[in-house]
Coordinates of C-alpha atoms and ligand atoms in Angstrom, one line a residue:
X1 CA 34.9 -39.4 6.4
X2 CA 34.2 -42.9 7.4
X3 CA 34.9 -45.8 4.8
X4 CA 33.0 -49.2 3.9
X5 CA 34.4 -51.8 1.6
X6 CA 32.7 -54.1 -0.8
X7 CA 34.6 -56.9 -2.3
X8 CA 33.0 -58.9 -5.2
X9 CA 32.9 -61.8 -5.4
X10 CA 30.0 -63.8 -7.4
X11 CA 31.5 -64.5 -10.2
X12 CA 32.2 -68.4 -11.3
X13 CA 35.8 -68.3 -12.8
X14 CA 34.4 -70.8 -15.3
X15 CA 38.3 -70.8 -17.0
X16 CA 39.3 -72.7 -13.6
X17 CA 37.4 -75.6 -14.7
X18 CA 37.1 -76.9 -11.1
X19 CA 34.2 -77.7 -8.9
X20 CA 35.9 -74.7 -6.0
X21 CA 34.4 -71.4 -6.8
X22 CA 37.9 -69.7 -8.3
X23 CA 38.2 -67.0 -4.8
X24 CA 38.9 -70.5 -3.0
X25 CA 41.6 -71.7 -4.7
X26 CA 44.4 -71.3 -2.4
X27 CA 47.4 -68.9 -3.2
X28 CA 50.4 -69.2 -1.0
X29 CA 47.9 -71.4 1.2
X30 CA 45.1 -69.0 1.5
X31 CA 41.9 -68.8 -0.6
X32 CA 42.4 -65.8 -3.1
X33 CA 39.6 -63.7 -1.3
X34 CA 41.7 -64.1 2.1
X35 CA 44.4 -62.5 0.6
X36 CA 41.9 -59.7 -0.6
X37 CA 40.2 -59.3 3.0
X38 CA 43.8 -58.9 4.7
X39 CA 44.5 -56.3 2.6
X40 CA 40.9 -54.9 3.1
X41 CA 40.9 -55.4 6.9
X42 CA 44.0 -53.1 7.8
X43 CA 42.0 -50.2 7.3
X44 CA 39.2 -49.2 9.9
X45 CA 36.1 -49.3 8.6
X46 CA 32.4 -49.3 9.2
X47 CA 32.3 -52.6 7.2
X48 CA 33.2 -54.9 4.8
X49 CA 31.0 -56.5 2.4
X50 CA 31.6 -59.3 0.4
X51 CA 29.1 -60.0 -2.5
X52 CA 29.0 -63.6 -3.3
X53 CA 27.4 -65.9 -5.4
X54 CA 28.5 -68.8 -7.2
X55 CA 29.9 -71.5 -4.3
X56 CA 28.1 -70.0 -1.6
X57 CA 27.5 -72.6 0.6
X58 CA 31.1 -73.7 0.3
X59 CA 32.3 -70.2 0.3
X60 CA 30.9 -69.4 3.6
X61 CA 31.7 -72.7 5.2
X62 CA 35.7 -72.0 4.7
X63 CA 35.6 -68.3 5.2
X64 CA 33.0 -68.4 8.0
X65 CA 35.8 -66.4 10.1
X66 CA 36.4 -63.5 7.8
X67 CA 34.6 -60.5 10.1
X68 CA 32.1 -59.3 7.4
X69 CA 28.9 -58.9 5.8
X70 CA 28.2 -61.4 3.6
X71 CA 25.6 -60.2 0.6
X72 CA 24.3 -62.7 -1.6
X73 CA 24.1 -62.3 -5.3
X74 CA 21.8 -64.8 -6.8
X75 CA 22.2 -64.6 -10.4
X76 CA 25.2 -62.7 -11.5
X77 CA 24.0 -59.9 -13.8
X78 CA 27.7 -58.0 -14.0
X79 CA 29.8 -56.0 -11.6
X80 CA 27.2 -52.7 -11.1
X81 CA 24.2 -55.3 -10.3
X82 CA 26.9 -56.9 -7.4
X83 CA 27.7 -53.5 -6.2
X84 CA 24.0 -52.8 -6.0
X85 CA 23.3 -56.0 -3.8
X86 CA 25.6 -54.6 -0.9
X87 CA 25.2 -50.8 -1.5
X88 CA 22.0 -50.8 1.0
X89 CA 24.0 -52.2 3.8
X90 CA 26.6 -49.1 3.4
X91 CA 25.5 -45.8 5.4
X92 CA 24.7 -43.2 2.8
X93 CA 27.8 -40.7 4.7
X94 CA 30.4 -43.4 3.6
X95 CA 32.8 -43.5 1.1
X96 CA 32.8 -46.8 -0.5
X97 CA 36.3 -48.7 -1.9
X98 CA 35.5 -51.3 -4.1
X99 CA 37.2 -54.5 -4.6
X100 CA 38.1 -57.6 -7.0
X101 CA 38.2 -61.0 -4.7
X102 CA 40.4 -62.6 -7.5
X103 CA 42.8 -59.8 -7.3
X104 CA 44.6 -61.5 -4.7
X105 CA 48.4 -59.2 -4.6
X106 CA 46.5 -55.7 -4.1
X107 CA 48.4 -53.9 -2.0
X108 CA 47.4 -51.6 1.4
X109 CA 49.8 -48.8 -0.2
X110 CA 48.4 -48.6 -3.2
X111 CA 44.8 -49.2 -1.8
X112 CA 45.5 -45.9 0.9
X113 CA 47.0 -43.9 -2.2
X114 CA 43.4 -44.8 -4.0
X115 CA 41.6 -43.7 -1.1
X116 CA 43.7 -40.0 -0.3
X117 CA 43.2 -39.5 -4.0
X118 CA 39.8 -39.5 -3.9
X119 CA 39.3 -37.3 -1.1
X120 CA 39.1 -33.8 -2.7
X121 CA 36.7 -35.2 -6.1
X122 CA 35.1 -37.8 -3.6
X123 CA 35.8 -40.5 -7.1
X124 CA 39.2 -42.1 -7.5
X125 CA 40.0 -44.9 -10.0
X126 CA 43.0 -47.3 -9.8
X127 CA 44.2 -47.9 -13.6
X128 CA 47.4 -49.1 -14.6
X129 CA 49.1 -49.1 -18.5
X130 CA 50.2 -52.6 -19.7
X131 CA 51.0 -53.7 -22.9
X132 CA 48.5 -56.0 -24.0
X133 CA 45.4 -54.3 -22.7
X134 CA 42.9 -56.8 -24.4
X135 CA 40.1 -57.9 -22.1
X136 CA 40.0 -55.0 -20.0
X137 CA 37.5 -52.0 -20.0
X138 CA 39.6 -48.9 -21.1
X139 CA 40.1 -45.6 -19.3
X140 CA 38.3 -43.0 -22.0
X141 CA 40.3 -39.4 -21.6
X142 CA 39.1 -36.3 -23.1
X143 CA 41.7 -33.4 -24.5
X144 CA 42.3 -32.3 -21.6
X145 CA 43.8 -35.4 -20.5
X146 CA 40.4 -36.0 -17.9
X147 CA 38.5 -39.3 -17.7
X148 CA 35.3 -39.3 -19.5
X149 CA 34.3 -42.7 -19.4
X150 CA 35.7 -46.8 -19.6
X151 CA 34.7 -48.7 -22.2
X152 CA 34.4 -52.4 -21.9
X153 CA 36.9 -54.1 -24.8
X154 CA 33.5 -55.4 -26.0
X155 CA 32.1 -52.4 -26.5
X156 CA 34.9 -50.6 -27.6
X157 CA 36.0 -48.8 -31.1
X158 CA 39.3 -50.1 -32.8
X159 CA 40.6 -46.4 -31.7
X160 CA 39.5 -47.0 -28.5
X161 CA 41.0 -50.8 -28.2
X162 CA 44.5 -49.4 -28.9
X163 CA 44.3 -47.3 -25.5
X164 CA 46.7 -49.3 -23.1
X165 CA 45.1 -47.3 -20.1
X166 CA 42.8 -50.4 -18.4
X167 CA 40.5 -49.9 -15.7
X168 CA 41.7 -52.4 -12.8
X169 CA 37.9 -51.9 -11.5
X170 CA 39.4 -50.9 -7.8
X171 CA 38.0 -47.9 -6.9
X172 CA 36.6 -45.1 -4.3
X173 CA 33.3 -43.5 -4.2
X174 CA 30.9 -42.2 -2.1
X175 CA 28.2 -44.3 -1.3
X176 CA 25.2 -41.6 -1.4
X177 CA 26.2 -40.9 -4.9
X178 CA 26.3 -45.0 -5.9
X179 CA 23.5 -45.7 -4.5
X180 CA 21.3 -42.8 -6.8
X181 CA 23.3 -44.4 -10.2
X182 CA 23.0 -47.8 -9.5
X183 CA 19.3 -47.5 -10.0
X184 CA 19.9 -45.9 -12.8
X185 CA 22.1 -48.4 -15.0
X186 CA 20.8 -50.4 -17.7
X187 CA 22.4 -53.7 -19.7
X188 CA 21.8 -52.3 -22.9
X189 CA 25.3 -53.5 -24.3
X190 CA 27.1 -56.0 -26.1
X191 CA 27.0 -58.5 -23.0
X192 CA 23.4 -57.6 -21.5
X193 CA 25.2 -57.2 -18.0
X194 CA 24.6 -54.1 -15.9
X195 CA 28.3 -52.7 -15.7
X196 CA 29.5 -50.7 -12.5
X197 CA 31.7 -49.1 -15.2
X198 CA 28.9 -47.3 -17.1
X199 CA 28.9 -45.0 -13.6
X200 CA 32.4 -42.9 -14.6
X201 CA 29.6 -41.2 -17.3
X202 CA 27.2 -40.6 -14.8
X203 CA 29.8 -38.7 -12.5
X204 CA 31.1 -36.7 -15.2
X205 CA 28.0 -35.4 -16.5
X206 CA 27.4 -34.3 -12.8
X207 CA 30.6 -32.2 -13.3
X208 CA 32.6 -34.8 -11.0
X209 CA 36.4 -35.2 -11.9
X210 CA 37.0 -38.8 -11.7
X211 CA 40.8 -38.3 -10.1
X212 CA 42.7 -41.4 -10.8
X213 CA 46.3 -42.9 -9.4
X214 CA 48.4 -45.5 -11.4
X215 CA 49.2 -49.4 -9.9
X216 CA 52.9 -49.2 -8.6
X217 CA 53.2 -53.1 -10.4
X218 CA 51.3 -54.9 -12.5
X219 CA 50.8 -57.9 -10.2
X220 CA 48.8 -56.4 -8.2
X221 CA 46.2 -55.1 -10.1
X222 CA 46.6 -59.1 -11.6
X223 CA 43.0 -61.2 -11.1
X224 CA 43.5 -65.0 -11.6
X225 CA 41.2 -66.4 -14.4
X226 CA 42.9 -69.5 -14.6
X227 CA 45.5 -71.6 -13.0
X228 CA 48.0 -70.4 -15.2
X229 CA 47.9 -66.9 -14.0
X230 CA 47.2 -68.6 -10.3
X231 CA 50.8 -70.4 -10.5
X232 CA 52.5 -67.3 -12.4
X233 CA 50.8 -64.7 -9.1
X234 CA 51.7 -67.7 -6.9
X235 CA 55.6 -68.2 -8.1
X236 CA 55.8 -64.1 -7.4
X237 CA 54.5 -63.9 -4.2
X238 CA 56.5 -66.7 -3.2
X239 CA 59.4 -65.2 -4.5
X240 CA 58.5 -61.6 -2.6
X241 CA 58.6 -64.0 1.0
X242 CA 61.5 -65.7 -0.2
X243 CA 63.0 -62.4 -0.2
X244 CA 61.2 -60.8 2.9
X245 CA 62.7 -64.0 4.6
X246 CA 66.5 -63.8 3.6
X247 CA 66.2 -59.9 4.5
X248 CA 65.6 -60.7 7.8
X249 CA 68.7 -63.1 7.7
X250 CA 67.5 -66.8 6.5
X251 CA 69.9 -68.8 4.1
X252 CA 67.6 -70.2 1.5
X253 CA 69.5 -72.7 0.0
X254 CA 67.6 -71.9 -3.1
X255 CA 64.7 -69.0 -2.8
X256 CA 62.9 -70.5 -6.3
X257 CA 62.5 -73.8 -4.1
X258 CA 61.3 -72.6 -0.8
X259 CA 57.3 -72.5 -0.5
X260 CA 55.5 -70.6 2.3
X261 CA 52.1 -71.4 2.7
X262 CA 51.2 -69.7 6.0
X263 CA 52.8 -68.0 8.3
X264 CA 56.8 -68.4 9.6
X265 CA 58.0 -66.7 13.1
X266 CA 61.7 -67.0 12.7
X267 CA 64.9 -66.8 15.1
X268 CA 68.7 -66.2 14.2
X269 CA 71.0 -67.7 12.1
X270 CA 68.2 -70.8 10.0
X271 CA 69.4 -72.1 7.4
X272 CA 66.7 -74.2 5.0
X273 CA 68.0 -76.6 2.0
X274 CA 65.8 -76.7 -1.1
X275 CA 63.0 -78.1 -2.0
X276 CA 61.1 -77.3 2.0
X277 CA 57.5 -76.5 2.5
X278 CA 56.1 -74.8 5.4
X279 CA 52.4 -74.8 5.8
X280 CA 50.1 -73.2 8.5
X281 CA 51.5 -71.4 11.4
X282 CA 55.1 -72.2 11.9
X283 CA 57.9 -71.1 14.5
X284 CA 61.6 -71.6 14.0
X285 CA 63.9 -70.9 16.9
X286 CA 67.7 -69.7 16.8
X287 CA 70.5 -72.1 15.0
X288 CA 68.1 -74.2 13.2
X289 CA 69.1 -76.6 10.2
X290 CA 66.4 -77.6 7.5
X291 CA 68.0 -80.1 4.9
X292 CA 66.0 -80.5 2.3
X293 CA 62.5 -82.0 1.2
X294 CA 60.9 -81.4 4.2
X295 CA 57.5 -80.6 5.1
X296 CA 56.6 -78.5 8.3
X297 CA 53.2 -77.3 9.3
X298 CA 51.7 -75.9 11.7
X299 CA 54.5 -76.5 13.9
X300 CA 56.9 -74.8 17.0
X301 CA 60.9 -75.8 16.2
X302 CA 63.0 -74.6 19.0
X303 CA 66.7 -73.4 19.2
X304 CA 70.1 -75.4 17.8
X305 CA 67.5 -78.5 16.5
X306 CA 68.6 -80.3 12.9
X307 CA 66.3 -81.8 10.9
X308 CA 67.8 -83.3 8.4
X309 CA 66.1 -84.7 4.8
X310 CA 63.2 -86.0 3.9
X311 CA 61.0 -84.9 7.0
X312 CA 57.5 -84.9 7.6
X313 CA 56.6 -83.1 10.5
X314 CA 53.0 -82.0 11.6
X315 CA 51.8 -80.2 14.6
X316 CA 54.0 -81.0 16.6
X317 CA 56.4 -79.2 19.3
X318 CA 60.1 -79.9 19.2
X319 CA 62.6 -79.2 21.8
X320 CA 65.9 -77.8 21.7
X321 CA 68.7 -79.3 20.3
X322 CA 66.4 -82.1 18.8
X323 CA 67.4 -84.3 15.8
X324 CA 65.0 -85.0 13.3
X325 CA 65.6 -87.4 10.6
X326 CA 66.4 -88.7 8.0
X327 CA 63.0 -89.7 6.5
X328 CA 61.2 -89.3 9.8
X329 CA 57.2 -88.3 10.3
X330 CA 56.6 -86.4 13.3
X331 CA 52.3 -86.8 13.2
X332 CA 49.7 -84.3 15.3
X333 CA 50.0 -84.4 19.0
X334 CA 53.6 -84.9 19.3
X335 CA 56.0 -83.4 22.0
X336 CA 59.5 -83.5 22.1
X337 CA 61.4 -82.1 24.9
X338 CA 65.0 -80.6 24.3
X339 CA 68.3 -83.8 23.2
X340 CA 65.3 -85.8 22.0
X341 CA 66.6 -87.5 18.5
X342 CA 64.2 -89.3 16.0
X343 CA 65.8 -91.3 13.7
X344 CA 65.0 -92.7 10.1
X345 CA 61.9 -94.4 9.3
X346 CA 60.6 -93.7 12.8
X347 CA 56.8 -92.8 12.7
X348 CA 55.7 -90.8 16.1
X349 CA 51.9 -89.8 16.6
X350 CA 50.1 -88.0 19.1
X351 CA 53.1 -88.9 22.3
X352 CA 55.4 -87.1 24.3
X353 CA 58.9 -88.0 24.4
X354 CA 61.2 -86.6 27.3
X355 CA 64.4 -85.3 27.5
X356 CA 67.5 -87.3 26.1
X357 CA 65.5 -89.7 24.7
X358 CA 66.5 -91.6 21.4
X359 CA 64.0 -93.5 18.5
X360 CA 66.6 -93.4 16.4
X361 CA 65.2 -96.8 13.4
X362 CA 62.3 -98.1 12.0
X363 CA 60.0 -97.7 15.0
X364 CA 56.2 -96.5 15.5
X365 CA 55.4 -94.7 19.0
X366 CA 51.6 -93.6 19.1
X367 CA 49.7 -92.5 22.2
X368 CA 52.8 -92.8 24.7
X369 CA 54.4 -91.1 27.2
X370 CA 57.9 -91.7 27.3
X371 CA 60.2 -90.7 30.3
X372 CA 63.7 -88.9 29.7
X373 CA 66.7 -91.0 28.9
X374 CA 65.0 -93.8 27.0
X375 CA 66.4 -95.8 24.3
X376 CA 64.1 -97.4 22.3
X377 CA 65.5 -100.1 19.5
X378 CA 65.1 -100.3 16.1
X379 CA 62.3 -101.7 15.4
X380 CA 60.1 -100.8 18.3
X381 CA 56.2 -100.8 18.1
X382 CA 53.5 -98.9 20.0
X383 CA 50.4 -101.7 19.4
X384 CA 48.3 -98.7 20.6
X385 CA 45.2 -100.1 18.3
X386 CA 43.4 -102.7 19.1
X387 CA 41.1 -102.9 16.1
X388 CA 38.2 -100.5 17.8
X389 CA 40.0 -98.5 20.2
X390 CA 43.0 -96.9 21.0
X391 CA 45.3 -97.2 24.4
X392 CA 48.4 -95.6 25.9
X393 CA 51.5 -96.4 26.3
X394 CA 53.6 -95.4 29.3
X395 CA 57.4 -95.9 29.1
X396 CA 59.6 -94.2 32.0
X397 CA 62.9 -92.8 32.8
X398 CA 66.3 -94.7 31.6
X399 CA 65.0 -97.4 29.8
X400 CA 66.1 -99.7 27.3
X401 CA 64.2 -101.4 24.7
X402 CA 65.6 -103.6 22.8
X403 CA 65.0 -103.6 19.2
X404 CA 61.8 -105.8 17.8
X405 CA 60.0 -105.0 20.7
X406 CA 56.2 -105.0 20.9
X407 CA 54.2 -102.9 23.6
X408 CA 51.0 -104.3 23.5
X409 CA 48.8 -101.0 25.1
X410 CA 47.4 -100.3 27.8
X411 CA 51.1 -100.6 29.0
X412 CA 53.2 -99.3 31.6
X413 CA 56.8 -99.8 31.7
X414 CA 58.5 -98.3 34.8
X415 CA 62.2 -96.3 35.4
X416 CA 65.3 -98.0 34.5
X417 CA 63.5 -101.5 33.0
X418 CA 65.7 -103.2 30.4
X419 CA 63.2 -105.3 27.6
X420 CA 65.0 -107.7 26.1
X421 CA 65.3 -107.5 22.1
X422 CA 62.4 -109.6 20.4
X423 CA 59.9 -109.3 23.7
X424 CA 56.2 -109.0 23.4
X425 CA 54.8 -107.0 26.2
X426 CA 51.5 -107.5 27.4
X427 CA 51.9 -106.9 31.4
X428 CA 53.1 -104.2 33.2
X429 CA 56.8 -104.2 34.3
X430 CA 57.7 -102.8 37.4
X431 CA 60.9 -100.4 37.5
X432 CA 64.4 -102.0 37.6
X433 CA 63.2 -105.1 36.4
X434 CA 64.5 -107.2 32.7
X435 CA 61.7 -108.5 30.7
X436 CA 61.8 -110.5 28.2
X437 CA 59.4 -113.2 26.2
X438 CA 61.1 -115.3 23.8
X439 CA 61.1 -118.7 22.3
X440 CA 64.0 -120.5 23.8
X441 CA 66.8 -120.8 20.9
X442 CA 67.4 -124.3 19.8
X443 CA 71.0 -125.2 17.9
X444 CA 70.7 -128.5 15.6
X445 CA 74.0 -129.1 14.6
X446 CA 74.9 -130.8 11.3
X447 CA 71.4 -129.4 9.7
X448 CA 71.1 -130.4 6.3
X449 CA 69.1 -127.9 4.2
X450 CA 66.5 -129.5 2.0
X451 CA 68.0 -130.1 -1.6
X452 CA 65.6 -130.2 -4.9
Ligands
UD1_501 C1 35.7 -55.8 -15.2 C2 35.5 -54.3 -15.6 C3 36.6 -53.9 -16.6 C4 38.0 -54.1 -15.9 C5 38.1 -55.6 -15.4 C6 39.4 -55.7 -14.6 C7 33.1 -53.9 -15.6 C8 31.9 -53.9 -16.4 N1 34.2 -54.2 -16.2 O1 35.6 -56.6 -16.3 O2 36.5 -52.6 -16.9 O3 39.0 -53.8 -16.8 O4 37.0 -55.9 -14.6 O5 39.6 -57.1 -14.3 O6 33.0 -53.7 -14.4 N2 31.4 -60.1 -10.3 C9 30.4 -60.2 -9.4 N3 29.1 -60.3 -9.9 C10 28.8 -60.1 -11.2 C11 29.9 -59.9 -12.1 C12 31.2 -59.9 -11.6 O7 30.6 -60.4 -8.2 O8 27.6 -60.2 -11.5 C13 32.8 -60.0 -9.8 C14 33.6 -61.1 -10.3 O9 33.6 -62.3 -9.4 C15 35.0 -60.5 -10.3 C16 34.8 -59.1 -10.6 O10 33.4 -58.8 -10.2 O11 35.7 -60.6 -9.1 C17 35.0 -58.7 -12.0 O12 34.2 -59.4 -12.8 P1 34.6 -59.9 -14.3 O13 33.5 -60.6 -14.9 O14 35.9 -60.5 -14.2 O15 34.7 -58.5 -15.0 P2 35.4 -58.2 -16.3 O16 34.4 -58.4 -17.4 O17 36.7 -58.8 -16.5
CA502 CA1 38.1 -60.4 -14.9

């Protein structure tokens, strides 16, 4: 049996109270319906649809690269009208899983169990018991302990209210059957909305046994409403990396102040302080040090480097046995070959620094090349901007700069050239030459200050 998935996703998530449609908002760094189309996309399947609605344009500008159907949902007239939007695109053979795409946490597991239970009944329903049931539609059993229908809380008799059974609205069904009792629902209830729910009745008067299999956790069957719930979903699936991380032998100085917002490749033996963000697609090699406050994204950190607090570094490559830091900011376009170190209050953007080579204070170095061996002072600035456009700076192999140095770019600065401390560059200096450009010093002795 072949399977298609339909994810809904119209809905507003008015409780937000943000201008993103609620499956944007970004949970461990990835919209919510991401997180629901991973989990969706590890099966093999004829499809999956995503119904949408509210957002749209914005919705399919950032998840243009999610490999699925988009349906479009104009008005949103409940969850068996969304269904019905997408069940047309789904061959008729197909057995259909349905899913929630601000239920960020479900789990493939649980999502295969769903599907395996439903293949003798051809109707499964994920439902899960929790203690304060109010809000959901409840799971309706007959004496025989066998579903009968869900009743939305709305809808619902006190008797029926005080059933902690909910309806997580995940389920599996196949399509030829949906698509018969779709056409057949009406909004004759208390919220005028045409409920995908109201289709448990339908199956059982055909004689159907709705089979059904329990959430293994709560936080996965979770959907986000409003940020609240976001941060609590977001503090526990931080927490499960956290843990997925130190399993696979990370010291985390502190696991409740580690975020992960993408994805980590790790080596042996890394050891991150508190407080550290990584962001985007990040590798770590072996013997790394991460002190703490620092922000990596999108980056590769090879073996034995140290980047110590207060960091900022983004997409960027570092070499081995780099030093990073204090309070340095390591900008897009950066490469660092191995013994490179980058001091304090050094800013580096879009340049390549060779091997051995130190900026270790206050110094800017933007579109340059810099040879292995280099020194560069404190102080040190890359005029790389000219007001319009911006030029490259060329520095070579076992040079010195002295500190309070300007290189005004287009520059080049060959092997082994010493600048003297203070110079302003504006010419080319060949290698094994000094340059330097300074007022000549002037002593006045016996100088008598001013006095008021
Ligand atoms: C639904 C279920 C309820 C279940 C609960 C679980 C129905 C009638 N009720 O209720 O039994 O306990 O989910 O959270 O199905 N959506 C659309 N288009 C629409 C309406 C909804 O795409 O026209 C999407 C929403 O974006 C959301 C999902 O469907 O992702 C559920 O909609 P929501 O309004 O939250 O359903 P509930 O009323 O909470
Ligand atoms: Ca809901």
């Amino acid at each position: 049996m072949s399977l298609s998935i339909i994810i809904l996703a119209a809905g507003q998530g008015t409780r937000m109270k943000s201008s993103l449609p609620k499956i944007l908002h970004p949970l461990a760094g990835r919209a919510l319906l991401e997180h629901v189309y991973i989990a969706a996309s590890r099966f093999d399947t004829d499809g999956i649809h995503i119904v949408y609605g509210y957002g749209g344009e914005q919705i399919l500008e950032q998840l243009s690269h999610l490999q699925v159907n988009w349906v479009e949902q104009a008005e949103q007239l409940g969850t068996g009208h969304a269904v019905a939007q997408a069940i047309n695109d789904v061959p008729s053979v197909d057995d259909v899983l349905i899913l929630y795409g601000d239920v960020p946490l479900i789990t493939h597991e649980t999502l295969d169990s769903l599907i395996t239970a439903s293949k003798d009944s051809g109707f499964s329903l994920l439902t899960s018991y929790i203690d304060d049931p109010r809000g959901y539609g409840r799971i309706i059993r007959d004496d025989k302990g066998d579903i009968t229908s869900i009743v939305e809380e709305k809808d619902a008799t006190e008797e029926q209210r005080s059933v902690c059974e909910i309806n997580t609205g995940m389920m599996t069904v196949k399509a030829k059957w949906l698509k018969k009792w779709l056409t057949n629902l009406s909004n004759d209830n208390s919220q005028g909305e045409y409920y995908l729910t109201d289709v448990i009745k339908m199956a059982v008067d055909e004689g159907i046994v709705i089979e059904s299999i329990k959430s293994e956790s709560v936080v996965e069957i979770q959907g986000v409403n409003d940020r609240r719930q976001l941060s609590e979903l977001e503090r526990y699936y931080q927490m499960v990396q956290a843990h997925h991380l130190m399993n696979q032998g990370v010291t985390l100085m502190d696991p409740q102040r580690f975020d992960l917002r993408g994805d980590l490749e790790i080596g042996k033996d890394i050891t991150i302080d508190i407080n550290t963000i990584i962001e985007g697609s990040v590798s770590i090699g072996n013997n790394v040090n991460i002190g703490p406050n620092c922000h990596i994204k999108d980056a590769d950190i090879g073996d034995n480097v140290s980047i110590l607090p207060n960091c900022v570094i983004e997409n960027a490559v570092i070499g081995k046995h780099c030093k990073i830091g204090p309070f340095a900011r390591v900008r897009p376009g950066t490469r660092l070959a191995a013994n490179v170190h980058i001091g304090n209050f050094v800013e580096i953007k879009k340049s390549e620094i060779g091997k051995g080579s130190k900026v270790n204070h206050l110094s800017y170095i933007g579109d340059s090349e810099v040879g292995k061996d280099t020194n560069i002072g404190a102080g040190t600035i890359t005029c790389n901007y000219d007001g319009a456009n911006k030029h490259k700076t060329t520095i070579g192999d076992n040079v010195f700069v002295g500190s309070d140095t300007q290189l005004i770019a287009p520059v080049n600065i060959g092997d082994n050239v010493t600048i003297g401390a203070g110079t302003t560059v504006t010419k080319d200096v060949e290698k094994d030459t000094l340059t330097v450009s300074r007022a000549e010093q002037k002593n006045i002795k016996g100088w008598k200050r001013p006095k008021k």
